[in-house]
mmCIF file of C-alpha atoms in Angstrom:
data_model
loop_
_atom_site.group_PDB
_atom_site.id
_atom_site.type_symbol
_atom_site.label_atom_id
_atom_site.label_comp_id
_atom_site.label_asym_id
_atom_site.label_seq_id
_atom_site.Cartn_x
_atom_site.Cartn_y
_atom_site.Cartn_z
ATOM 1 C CA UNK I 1 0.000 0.000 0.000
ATOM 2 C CA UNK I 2 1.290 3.325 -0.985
ATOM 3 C CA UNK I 3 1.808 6.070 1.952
ATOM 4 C CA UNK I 4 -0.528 8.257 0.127
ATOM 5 C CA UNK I 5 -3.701 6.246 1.072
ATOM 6 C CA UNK I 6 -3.219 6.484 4.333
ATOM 7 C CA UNK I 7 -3.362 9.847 5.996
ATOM 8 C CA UNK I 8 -2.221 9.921 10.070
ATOM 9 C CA UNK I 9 -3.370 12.988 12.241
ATOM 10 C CA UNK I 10 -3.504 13.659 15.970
ATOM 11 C CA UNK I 11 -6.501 15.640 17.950
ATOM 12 C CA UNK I 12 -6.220 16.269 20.867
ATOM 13 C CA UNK I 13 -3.222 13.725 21.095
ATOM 14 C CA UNK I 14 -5.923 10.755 19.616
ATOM 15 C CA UNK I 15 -4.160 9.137 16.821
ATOM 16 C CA UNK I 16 -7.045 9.540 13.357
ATOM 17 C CA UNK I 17 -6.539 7.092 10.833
ATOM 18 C CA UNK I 18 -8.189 8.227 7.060
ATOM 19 C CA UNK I 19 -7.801 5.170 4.810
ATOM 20 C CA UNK I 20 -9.657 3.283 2.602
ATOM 21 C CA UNK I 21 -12.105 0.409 2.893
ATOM 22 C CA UNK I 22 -10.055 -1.766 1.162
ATOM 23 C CA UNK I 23 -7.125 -1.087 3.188
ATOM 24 C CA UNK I 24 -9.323 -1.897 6.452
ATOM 25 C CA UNK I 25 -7.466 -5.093 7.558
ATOM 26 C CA UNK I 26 -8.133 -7.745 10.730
ATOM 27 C CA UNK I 27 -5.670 -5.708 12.828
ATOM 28 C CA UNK I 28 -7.522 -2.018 12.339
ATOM 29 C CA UNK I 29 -10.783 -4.149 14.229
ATOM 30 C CA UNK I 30 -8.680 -6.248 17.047
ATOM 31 C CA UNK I 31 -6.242 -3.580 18.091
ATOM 32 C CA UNK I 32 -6.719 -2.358 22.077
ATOM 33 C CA UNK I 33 -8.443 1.127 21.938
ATOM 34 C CA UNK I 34 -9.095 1.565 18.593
ATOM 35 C CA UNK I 35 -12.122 2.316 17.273
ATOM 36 C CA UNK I 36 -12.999 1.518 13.577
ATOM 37 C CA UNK I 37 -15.621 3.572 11.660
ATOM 38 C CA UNK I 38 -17.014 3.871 7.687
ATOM 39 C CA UNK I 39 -17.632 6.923 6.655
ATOM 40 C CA UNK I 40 -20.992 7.815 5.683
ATOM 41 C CA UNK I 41 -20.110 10.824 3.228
ATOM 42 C CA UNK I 42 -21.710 12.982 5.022
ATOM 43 C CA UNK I 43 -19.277 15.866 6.083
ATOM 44 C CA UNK I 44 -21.055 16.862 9.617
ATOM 45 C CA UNK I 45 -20.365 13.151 10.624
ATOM 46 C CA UNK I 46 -16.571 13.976 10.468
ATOM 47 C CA UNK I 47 -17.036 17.093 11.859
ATOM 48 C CA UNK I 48 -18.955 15.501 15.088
ATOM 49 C CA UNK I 49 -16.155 13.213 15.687
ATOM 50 C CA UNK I 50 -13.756 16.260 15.567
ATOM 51 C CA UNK I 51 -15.778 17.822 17.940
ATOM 52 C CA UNK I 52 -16.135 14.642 20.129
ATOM 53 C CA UNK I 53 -12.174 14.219 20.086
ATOM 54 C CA UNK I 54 -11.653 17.647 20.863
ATOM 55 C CA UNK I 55 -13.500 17.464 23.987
ATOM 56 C CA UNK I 56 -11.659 13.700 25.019
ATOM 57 C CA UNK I 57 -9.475 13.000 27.709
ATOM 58 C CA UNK I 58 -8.601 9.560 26.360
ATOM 59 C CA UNK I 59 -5.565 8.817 24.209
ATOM 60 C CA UNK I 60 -7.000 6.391 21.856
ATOM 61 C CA UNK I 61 -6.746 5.419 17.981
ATOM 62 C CA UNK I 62 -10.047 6.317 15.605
ATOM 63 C CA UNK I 63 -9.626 4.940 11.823
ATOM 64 C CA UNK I 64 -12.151 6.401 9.736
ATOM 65 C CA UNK I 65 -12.027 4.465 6.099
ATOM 66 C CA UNK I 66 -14.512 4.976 3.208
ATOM 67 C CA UNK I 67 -14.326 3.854 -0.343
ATOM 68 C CA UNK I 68 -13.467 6.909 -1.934
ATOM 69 C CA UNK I 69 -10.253 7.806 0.056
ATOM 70 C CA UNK I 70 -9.411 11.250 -1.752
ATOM 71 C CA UNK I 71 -13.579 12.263 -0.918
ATOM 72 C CA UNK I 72 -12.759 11.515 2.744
ATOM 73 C CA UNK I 73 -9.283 13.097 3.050
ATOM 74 C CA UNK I 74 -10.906 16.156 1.107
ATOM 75 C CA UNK I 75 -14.099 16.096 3.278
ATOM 76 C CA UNK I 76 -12.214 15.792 6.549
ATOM 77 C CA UNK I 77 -9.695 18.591 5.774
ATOM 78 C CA UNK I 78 -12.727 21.100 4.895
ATOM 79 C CA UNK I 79 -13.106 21.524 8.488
ATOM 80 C CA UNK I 80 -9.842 22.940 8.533
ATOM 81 C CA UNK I 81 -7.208 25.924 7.476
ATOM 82 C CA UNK I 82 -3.599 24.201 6.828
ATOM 83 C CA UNK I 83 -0.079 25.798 8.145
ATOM 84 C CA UNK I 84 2.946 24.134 7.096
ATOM 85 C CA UNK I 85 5.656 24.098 9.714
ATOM 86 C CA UNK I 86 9.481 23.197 9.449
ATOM 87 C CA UNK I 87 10.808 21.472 12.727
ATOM 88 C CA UNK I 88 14.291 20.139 13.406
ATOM 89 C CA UNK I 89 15.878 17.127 15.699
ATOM 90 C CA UNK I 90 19.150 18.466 16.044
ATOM 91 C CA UNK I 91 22.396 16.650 17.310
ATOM 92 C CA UNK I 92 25.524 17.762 18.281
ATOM 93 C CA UNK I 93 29.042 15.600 17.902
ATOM 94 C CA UNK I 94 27.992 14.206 21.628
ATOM 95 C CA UNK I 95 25.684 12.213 20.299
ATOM 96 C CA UNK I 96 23.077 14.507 21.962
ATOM 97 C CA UNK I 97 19.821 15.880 20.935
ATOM 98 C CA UNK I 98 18.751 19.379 21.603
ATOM 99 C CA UNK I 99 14.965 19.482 23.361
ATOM 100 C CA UNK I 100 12.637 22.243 24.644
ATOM 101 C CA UNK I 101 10.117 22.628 27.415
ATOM 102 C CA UNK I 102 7.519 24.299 26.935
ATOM 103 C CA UNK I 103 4.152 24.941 28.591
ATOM 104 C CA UNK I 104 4.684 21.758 30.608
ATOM 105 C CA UNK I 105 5.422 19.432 27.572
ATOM 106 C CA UNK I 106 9.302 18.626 25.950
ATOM 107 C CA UNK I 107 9.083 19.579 22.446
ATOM 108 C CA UNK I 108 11.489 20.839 19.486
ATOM 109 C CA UNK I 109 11.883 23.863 17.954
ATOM 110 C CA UNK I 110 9.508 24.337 14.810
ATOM 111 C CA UNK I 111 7.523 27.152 13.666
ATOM 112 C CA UNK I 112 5.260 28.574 10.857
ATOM 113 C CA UNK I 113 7.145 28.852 7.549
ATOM 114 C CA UNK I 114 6.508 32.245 6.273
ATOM 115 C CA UNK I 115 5.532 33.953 2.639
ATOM 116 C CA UNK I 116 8.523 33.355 0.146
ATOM 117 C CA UNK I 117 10.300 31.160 2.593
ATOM 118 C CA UNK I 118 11.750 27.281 1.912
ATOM 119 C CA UNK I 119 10.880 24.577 4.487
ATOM 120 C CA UNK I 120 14.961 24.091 5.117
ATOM 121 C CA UNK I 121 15.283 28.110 5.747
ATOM 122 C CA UNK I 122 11.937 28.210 7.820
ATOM 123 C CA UNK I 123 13.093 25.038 10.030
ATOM 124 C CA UNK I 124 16.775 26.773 10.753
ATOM 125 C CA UNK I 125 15.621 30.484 11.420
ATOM 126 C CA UNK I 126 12.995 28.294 14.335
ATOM 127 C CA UNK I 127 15.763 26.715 15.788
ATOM 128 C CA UNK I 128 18.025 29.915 15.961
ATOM 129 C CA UNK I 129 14.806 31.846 17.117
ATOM 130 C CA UNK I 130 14.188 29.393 20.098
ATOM 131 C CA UNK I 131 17.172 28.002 21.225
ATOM 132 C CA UNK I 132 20.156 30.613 19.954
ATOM 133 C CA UNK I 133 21.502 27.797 17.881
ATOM 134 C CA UNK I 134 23.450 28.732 15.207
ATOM 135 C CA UNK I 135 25.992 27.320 12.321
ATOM 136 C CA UNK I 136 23.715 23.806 11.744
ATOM 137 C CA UNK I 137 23.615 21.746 8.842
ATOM 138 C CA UNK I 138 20.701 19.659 7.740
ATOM 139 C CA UNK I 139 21.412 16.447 6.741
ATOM 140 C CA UNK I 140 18.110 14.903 5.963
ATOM 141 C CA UNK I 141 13.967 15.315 5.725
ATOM 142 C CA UNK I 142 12.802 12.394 8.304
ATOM 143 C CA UNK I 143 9.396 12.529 8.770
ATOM 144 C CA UNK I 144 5.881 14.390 8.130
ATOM 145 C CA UNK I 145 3.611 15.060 11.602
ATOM 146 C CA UNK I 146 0.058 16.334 11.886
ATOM 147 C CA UNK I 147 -1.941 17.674 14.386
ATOM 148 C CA UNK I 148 -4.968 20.268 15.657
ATOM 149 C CA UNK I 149 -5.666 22.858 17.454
ATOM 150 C CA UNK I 150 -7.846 25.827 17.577
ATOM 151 C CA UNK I 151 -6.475 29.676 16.737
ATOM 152 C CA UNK I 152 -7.267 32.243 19.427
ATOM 153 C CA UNK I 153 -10.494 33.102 17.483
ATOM 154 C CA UNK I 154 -11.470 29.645 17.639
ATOM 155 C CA UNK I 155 -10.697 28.325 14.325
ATOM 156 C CA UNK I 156 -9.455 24.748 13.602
ATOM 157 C CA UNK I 157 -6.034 24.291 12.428
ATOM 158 C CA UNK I 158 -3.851 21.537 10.810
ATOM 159 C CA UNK I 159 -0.625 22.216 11.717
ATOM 160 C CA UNK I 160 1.837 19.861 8.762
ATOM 161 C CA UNK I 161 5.306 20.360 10.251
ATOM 162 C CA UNK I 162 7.938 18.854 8.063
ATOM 163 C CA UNK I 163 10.977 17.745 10.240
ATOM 164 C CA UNK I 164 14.606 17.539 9.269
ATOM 165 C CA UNK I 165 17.646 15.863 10.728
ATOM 166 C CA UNK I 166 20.161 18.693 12.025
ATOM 167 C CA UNK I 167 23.348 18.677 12.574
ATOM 168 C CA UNK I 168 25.543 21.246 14.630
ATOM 169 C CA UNK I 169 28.871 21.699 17.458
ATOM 170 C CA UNK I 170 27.214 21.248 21.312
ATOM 171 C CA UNK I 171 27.195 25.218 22.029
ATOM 172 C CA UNK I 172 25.611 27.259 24.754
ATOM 173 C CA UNK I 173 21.630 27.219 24.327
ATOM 174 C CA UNK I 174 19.183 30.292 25.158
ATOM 175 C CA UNK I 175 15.716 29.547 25.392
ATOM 176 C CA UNK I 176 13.183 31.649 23.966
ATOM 177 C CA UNK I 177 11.370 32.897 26.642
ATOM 178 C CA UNK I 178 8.566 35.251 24.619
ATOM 179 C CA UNK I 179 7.607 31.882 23.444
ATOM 180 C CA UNK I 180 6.943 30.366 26.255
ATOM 181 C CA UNK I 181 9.938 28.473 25.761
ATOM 182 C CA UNK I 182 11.503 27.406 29.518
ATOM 183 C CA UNK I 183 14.536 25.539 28.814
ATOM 184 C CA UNK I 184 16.879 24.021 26.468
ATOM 185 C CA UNK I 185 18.753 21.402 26.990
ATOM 186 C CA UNK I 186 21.466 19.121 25.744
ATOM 187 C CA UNK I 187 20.000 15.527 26.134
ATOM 188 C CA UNK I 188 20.655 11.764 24.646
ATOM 189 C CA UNK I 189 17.765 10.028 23.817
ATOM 190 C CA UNK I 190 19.165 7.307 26.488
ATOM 191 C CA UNK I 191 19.272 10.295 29.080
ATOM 192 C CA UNK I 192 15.782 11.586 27.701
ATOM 193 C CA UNK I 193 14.000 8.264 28.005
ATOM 194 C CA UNK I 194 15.583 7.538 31.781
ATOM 195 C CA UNK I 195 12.531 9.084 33.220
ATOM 196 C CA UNK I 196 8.717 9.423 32.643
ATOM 197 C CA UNK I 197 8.458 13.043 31.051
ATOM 198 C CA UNK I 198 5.391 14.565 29.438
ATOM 199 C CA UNK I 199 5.878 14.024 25.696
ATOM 200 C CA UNK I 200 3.312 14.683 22.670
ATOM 201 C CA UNK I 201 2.693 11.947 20.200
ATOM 202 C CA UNK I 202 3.764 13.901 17.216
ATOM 203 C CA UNK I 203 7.059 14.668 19.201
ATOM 204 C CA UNK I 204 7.714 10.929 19.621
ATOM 205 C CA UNK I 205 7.162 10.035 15.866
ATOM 206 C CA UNK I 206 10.122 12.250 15.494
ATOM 207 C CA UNK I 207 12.270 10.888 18.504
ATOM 208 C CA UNK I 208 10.957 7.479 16.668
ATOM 209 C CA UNK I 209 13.195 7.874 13.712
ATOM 210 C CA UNK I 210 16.423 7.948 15.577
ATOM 211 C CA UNK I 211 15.200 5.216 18.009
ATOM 212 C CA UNK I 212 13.687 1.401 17.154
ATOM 213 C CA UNK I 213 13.007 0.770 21.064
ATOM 214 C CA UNK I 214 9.204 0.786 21.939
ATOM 215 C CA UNK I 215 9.614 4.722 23.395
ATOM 216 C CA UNK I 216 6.158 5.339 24.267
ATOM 217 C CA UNK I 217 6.336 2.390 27.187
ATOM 218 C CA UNK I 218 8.632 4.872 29.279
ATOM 219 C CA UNK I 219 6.850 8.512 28.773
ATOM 220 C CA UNK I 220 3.744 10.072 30.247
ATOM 221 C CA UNK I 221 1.355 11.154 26.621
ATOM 222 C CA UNK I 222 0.733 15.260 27.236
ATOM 223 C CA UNK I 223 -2.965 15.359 27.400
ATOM 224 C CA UNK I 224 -3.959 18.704 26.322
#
């Protein structure tokens, strides 16, 4: 199956699931916590289990699936406005990774990519912005995350943040504090993972990349 036809977003830190029927497979309707549903093609159905994840405190997986995947990817997304964000995991020669924590949750720096600017020049400007880095090198595009959240007007966002493997010398790190940003730090992923810490799901697809162990056993999911 082709990465395309299956389209991964998180609300509210649920995992969604948009795939089609024909992709539905025995695992989708055993798994723990999942919950499997077809699509009626009816837009206000997606939009009341938005609003039903929105309002959960349970950190569960929904797969939605209908027969015409690009209808229900289309559908769904109507509900939305789209930002695309660049985000880096950057490592120093130490073999460690540089993290921030912010409003109670470890993150990495990311932000909004602006008019006229390139995902690479978006994702370094972030990290200089909220950590002081500077003098990096990107050495690859790992992953694509997705998630929600609602503007301070109340509109529903899809935030695509497009994350890239960053190199750069361990140097002295200054947080950004008009964001909200508390500290940075200098961290392994061995050093990281010692200890329960309050992690989003997005955040660990990233950590993910650079580590095959089963991470999300030894954090604490950041409920919003």
């Amino acid at each position: 199956m082709e990465k395309s036809q299956i389209y991964k977003i998180y609300i509210n830190e649920v995992e969604v699931i948009l795939k089609p029927s024909t992709e539905v497979s025995l695992d989708d309707t055993l798994t723990s916590g999942s919950l499997l549903v077809k699509y009626t093609g009816n837009k206000k159905h997606l939009l009341d289990y938005i609003s039903i994840l929105e309002k959960s405190i349970k950190s569960e997986k929904l797969i939605i699936h209908f027969e015409d995947f690009p209808k229900l990817k289309a559908d769904f997304k109507s509900h939305f406005t789209e930002i695309e964000a660049g985000g880096g995991l950057v490592y120093n020669e130490k073999g460690e990774y540089l993290f921030i924590y912010r409003r109670g949750s470890w993150d990495l720096p990311k932000g909004k990519i602006e008019v006229g600017e390139t995902k690479r020049a978006a994702t370094l400007r972030e990290i200089t912005e909220e950590t002081g880095i500077k003098k990096m090198s990107i050495i690859e595009k790992i992953i694509i995350t997705r998630h929600t959240y609602r503007s301070n007007v109340g509109k529903r966002i899809i935030k695509k943040t497009h994350w890239y493997l960053v190199e750069t010398k361990k140097q002295p790190l200054v947080p950004q504090l008009n964001e909200d940003i508390e500290r940075a730090e200098w961290m392994t992923l061995d050093r990281f993972f010692s200890k329960k810490r309050q992690v989003y799901p997005n955040i660990l697809e990233v950590l993910h990349t650079q580590d095959t162990s089963d991470i999300k056993s030894r954090v604490q999911i950041k409920i919003k």
